[in-house]
Short mmCIF file of C-alpha atoms in Angstrom, two decimals:
data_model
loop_
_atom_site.label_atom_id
_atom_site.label_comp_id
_atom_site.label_asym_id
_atom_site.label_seq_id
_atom_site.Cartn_x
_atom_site.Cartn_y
_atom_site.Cartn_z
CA UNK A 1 -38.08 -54.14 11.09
CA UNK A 2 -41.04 -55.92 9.48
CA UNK A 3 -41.39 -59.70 10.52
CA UNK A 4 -40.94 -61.67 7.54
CA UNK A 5 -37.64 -62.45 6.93
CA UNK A 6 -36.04 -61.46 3.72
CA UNK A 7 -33.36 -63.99 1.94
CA UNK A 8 -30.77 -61.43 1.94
CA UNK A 9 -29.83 -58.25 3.91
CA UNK A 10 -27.85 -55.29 2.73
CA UNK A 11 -26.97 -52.66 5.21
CA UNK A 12 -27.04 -49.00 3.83
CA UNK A 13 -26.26 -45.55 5.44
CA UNK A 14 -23.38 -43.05 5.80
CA UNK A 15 -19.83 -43.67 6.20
CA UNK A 16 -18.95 -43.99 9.83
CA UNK A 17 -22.41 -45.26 10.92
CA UNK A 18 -21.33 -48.48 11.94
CA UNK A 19 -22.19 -50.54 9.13
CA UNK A 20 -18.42 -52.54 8.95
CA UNK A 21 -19.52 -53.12 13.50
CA UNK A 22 -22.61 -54.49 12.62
CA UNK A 23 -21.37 -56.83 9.81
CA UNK A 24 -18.36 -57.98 12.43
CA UNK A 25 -21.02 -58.51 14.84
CA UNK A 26 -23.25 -60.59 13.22
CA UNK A 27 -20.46 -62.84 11.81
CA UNK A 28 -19.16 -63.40 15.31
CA UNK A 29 -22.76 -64.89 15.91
CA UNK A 30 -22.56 -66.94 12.64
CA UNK A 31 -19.09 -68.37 13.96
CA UNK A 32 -20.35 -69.21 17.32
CA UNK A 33 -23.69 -70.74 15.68
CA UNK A 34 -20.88 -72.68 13.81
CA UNK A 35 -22.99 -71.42 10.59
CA UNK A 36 -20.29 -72.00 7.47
CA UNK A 37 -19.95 -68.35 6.47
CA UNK A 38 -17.46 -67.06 3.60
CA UNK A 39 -16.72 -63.93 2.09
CA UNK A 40 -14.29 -60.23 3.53
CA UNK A 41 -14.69 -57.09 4.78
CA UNK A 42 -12.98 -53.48 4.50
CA UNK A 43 -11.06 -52.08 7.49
CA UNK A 44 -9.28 -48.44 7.83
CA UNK A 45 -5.10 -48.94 7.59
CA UNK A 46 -3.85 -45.76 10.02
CA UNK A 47 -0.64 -44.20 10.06
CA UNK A 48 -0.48 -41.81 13.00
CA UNK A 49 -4.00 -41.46 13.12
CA UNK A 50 -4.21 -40.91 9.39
CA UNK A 51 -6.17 -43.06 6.91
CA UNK A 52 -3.59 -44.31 4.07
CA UNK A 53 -6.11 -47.04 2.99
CA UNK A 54 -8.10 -49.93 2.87
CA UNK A 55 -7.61 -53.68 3.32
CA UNK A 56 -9.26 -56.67 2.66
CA UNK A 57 -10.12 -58.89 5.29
CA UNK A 58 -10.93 -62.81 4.29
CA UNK A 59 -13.74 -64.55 6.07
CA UNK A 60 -11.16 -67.13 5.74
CA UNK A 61 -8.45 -66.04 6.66
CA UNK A 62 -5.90 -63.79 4.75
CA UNK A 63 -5.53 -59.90 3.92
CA UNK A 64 -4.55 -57.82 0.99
CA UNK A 65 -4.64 -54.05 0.09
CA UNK A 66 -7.83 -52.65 -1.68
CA UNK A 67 -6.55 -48.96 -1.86
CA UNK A 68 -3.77 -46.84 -1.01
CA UNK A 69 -2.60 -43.49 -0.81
CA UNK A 70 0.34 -44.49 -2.38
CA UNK A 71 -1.04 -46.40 -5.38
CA UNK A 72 -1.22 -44.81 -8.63
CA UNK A 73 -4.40 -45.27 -10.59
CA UNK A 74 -6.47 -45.45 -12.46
CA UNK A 75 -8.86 -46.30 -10.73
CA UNK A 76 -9.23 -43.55 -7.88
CA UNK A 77 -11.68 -42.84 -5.36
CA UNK A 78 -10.97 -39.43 -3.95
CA UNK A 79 -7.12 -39.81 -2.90
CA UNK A 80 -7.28 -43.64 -2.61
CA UNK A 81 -5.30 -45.72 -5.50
CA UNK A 82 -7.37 -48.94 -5.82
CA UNK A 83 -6.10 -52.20 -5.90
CA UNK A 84 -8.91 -54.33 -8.16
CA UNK A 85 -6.57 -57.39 -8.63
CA UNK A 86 -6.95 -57.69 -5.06
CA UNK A 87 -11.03 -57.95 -5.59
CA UNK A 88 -10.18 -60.24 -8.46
CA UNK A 89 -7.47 -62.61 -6.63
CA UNK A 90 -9.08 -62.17 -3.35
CA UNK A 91 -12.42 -61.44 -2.51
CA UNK A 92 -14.17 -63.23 -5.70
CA UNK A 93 -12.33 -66.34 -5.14
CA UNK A 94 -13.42 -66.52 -1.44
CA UNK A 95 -17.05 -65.93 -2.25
CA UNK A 96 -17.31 -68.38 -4.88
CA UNK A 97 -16.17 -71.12 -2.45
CA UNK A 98 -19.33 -69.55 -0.88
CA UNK A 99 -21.13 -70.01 -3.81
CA UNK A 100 -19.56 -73.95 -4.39
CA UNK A 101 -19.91 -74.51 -0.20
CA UNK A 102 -23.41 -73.47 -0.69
CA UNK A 103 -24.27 -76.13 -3.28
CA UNK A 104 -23.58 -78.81 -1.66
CA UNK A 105 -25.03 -78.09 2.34
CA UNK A 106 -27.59 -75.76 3.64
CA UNK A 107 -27.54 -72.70 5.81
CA UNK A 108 -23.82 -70.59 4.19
CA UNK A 109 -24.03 -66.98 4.78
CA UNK A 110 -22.02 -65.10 2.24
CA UNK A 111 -20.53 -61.70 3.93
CA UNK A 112 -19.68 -58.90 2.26
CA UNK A 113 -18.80 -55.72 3.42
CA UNK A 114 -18.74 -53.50 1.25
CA UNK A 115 -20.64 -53.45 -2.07
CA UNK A 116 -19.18 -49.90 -2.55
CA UNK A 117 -17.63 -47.89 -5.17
CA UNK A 118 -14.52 -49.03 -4.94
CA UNK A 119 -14.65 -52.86 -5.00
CA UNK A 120 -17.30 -52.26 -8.14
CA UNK A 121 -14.62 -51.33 -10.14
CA UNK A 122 -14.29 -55.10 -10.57
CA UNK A 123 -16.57 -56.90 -13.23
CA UNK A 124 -15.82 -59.92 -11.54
CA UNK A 125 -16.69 -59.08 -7.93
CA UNK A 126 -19.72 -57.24 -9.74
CA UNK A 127 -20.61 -61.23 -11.35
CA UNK A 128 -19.86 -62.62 -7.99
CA UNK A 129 -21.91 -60.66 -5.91
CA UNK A 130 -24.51 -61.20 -8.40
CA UNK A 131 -24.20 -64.61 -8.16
CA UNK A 132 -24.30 -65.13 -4.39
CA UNK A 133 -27.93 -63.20 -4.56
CA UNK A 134 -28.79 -66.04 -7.25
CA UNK A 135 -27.59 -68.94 -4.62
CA UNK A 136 -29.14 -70.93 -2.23
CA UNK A 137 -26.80 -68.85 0.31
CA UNK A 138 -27.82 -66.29 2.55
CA UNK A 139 -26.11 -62.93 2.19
CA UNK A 140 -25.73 -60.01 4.60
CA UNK A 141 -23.67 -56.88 3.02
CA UNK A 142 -23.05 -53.37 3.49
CA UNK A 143 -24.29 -51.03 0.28
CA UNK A 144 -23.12 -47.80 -0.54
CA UNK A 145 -25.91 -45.33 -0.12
CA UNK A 146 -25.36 -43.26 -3.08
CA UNK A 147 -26.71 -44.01 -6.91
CA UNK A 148 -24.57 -46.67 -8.88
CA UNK A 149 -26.12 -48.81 -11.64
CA UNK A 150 -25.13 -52.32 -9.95
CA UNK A 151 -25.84 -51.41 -6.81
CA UNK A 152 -28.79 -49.78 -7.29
CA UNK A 153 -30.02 -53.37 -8.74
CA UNK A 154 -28.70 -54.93 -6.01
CA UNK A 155 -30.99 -53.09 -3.67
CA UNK A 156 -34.21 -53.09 -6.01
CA UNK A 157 -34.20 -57.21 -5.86
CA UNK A 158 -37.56 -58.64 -4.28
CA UNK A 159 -35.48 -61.03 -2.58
CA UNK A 160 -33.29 -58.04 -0.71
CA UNK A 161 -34.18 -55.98 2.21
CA UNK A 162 -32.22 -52.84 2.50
CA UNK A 163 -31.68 -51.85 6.27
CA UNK A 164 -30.69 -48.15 6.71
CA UNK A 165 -28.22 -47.95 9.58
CA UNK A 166 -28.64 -45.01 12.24
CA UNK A 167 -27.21 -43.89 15.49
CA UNK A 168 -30.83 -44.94 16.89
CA UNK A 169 -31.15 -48.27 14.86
CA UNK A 170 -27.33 -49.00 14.97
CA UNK A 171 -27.16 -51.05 18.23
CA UNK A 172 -29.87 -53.56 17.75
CA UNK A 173 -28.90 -54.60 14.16
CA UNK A 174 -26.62 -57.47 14.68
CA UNK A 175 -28.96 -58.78 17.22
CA UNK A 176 -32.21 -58.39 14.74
CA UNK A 177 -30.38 -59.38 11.94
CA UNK A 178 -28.77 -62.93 13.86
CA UNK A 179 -32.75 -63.42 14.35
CA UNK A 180 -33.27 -63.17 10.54
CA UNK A 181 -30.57 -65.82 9.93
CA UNK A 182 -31.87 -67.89 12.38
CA UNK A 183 -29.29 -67.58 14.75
CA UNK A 184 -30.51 -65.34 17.71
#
């Protein structure tokens, strides 16, 4: 990684590289640097073995369902239902306190993992995320890889550095990215 240190980090690669380890990592270090950190991220629901879905996972505290196997849509992402109240309810409402926590004392890391297909469906996690780049906050997010209009902006910001995560990069991320924030 090059040595200035970018506001704002989003994490980019395949699915299964690691991206959702690094981003747990990195806000363990945030907790233990006792940095005041908001936001979620996505974690596989099994049954058996099998994937049935997605779930939301506050910062805060607190889980809901982003997709399902056994919700109906529209919207769809392959055989996943998704949920985009929960985005809406859930996730936007826990990154503006971000945004309001931010205002009023220095150094809040806004997490979010992922700025992906599925959770763009909302308009209002699309403002939010938007938003939280426009803060005084420091954000560090996963990014789907492929071409979307929003996210695609997201990554072209001057203010952004996109990190692509590999099986040779993979393990030193949270440590190099903790460094960024100030936190190593």
């Amino acid at each position: 990684m090059a040595s200035s240190a970018p506001k704002h980090i989003l994490l980019t690669g395949a699915p299964g590289c690691g991206k959702t380890t690094i981003i747990l990592a990195v806000l363990r270090r945030l907790r233990r640097a006792g940095r005041p950190t908001f936001g979620f991220w996505t974690e596989e629901v099994r049954q058996s073995g099998v994937r049935q879905g997605f779930a939301l996972e506050l910062v805060s505290g607190g889980r809901d369902m982003l997709a399902s196997v056994r919700r109906s849509g529209p919207p769809r992402v392959g055989r996943y239902g998704v949920n985009v109240e929960a985005m809406d309810r859930f996730a936007v409402p826990e990154i503006e306190r971000g945004l309001a926590a931010a205002k009023a004392k220095p150094g809040v890391v806004i997490v979010m993992d992922e700025i992906g297909k599925m959770e763009l469906f909302s308009r209002s996690f699309q403002q939010a995320a938007i938003a939280a780049l426009d803060s005084p906050a420091r954000v560090v997010a996963t990014i789907m890889a492929r071409p979307h209009p929003v996210a695609d902006s997201l990554k072209a910001r001057s203010d952004v550095r996109v990190v692509p995560v590999t099986r040779q990069n993979r393990d030193e991320l949270a440590r190099q990215i903790a460094e960024m924030l100030g936190i190593a």
